[in-house]
Short mmCIF file of C-alpha atoms in Angstrom, two decimals:
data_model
loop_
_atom_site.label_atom_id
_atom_site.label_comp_id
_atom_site.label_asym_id
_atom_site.label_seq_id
_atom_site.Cartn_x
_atom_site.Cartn_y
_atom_site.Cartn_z
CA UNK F 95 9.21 -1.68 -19.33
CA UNK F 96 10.54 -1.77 -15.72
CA UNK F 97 10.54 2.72 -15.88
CA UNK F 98 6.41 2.08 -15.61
CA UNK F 99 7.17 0.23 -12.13
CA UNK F 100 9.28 3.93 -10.94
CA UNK F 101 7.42 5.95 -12.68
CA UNK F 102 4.06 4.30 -10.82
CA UNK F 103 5.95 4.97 -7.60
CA UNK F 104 6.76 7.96 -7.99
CA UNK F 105 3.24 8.79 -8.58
CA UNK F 106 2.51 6.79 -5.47
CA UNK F 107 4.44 8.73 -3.50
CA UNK F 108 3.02 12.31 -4.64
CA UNK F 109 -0.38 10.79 -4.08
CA UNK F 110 0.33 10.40 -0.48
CA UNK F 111 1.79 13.64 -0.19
CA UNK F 112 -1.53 14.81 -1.09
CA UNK F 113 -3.30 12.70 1.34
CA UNK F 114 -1.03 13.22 4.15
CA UNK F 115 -1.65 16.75 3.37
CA UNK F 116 -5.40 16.67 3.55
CA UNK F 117 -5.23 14.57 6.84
CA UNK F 118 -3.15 16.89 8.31
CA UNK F 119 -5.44 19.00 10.16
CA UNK F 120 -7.49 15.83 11.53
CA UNK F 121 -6.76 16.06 15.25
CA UNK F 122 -6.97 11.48 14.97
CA UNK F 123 -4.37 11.13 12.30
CA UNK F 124 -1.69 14.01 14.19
CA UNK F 125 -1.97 12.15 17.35
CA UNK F 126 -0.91 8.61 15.37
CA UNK F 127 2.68 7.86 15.22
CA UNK F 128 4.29 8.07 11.97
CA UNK F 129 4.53 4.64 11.35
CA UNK F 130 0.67 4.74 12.14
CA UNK F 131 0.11 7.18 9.56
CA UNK F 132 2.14 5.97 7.04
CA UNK F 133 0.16 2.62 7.08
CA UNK F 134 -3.07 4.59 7.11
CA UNK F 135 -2.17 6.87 3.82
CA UNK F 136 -0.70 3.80 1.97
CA UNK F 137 -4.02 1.48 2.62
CA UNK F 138 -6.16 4.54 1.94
CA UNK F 139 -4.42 4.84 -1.31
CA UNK F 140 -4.20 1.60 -1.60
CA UNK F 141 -7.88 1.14 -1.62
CA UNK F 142 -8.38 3.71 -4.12
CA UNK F 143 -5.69 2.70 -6.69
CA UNK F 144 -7.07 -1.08 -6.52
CA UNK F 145 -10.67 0.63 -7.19
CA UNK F 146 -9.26 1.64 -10.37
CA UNK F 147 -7.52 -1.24 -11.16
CA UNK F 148 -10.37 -3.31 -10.82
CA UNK F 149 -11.88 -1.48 -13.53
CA UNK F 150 -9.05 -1.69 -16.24
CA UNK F 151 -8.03 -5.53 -15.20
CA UNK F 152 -11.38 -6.28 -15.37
CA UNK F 153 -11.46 -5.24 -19.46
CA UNK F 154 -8.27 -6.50 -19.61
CA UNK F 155 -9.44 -9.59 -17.65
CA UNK F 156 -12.34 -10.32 -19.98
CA UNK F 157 -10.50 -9.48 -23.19
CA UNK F 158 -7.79 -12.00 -22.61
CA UNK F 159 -10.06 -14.64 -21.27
CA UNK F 160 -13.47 -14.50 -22.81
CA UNK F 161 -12.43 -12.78 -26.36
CA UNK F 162 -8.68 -14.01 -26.54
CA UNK F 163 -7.28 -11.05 -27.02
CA UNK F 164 -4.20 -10.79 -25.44
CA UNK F 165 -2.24 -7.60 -24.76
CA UNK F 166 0.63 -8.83 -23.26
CA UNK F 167 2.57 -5.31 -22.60
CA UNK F 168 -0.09 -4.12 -20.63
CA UNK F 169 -0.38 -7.11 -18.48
CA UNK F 170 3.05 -6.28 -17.88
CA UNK F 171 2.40 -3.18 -16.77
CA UNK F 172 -0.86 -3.34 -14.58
CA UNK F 173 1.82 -6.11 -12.94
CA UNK F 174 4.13 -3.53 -12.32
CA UNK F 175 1.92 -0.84 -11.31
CA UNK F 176 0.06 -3.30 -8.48
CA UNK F 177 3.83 -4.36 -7.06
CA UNK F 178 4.71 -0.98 -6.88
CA UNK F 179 1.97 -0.16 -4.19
CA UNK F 180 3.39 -2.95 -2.05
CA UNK F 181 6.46 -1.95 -2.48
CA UNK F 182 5.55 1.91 -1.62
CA UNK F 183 4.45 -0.25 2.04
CA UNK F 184 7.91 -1.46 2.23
CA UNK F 185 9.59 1.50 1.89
CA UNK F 186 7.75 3.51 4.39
CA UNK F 187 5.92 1.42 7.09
CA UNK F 188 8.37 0.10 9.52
CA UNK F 189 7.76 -2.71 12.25
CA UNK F 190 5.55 -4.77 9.36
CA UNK F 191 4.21 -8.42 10.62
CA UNK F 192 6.06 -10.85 9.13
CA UNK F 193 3.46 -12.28 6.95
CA UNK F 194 2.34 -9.18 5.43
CA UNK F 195 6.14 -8.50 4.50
CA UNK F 196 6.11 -11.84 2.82
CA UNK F 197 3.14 -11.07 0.86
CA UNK F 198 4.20 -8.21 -0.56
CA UNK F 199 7.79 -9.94 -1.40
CA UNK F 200 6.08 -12.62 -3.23
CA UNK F 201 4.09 -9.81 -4.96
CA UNK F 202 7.19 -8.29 -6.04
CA UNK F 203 9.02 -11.24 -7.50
CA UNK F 204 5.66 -12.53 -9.02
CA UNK F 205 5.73 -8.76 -10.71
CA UNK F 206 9.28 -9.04 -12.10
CA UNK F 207 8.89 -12.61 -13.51
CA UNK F 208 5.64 -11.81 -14.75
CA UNK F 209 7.92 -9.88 -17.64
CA UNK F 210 9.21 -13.17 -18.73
CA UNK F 211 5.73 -14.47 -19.61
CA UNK F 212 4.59 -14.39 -23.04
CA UNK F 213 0.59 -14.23 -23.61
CA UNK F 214 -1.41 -15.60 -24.10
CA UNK F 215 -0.34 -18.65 -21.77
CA UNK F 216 -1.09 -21.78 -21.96
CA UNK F 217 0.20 -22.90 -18.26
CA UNK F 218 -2.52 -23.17 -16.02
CA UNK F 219 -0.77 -22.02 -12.91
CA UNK F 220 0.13 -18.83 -14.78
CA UNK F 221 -3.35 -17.92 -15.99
CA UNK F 222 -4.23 -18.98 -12.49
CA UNK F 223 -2.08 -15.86 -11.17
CA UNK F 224 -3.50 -13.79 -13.50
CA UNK F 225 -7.19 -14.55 -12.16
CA UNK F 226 -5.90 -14.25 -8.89
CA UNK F 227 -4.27 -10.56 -8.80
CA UNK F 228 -7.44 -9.60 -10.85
CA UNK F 229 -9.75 -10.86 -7.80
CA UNK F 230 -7.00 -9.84 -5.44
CA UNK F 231 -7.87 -6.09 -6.64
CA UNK F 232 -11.61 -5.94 -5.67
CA UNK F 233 -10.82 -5.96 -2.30
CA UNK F 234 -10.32 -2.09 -2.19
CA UNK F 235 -13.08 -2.13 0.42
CA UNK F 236 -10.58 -3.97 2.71
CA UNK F 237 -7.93 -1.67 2.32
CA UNK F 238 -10.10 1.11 2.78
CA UNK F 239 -11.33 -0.76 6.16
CA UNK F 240 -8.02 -0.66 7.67
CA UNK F 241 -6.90 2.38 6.83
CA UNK F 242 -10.57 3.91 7.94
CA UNK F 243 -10.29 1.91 10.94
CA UNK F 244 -7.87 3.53 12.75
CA UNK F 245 -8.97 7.27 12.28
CA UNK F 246 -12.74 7.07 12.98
CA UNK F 247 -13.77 6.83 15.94
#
């Protein structure tokens, strides 16, 4: 289960290729540090993968809650694939704030105990998480803010 997490950054990390290549002609991003540009690509991908995921949690989301049917190895999976875009911002964007570091700690330890969790769950502060990190992934448009942010002018 945990090769979905690698293989999701791996694909993560060709995906920015990609739109580090595009952006490399825009006279904006160039003139940004590295550091600067890293952040930009991973919330611009950010915002686009969490787009997606909306969508699927979503299903997911309403099969598990409304209809009761539970498929518990792909919330497993959509866990490790959303933990694995915060951890993509570890690797690459140095001088983090403190509390966004945190946050995407806590994502990542949320994402690895999530495998211990059978479904469908009883314990209210674990369906709670659930809801939460299904919310937590319409807010694309934020990502896409702060990436967008810094290159237009």
């Amino acid at each position: 289960m945990i090769e979905v997490f690698f293989i999701s950054l791996i694909f993560i990390y060709f995906s920015c290729l990609i739109l580090k290549y595009y952006y490399s002609n825009n006279e904006i991003y160039q003139s940004l540090t590295t550091n600067r540009q890293n952040y930009f690509i991973k919330n611009l991908f950010k915002s686009y993968f969490l787009f997606f995921y909306s969508i699927l949690t979503t299903y997911y989301g309403f099969k598990g809650f409304v209809l009761n049917i539970w498929d518990e190895s792909i919330i497993h999976k959509l866990g490790l694939m959303y933990s694995s875009v915060d951890c993509y911002g570890l690797l690459t964007i140095k001088d983090m704030p403190k509390s966004t570091l945190l946050h995407h700690s806590v994502v990542l330890l949320f994402s690895y105990g999530n495998l211990w969790v059978s479904y469908p769950n009883n314990n209210l502060e674990i369906n709670l998480l659930l809801v939460y990190t299904l919310f937590s992934a319409y807010s694309f448009l934020v990502n896409y803010y702060l990436a967008k942010r810094i290159i237009i002018k």
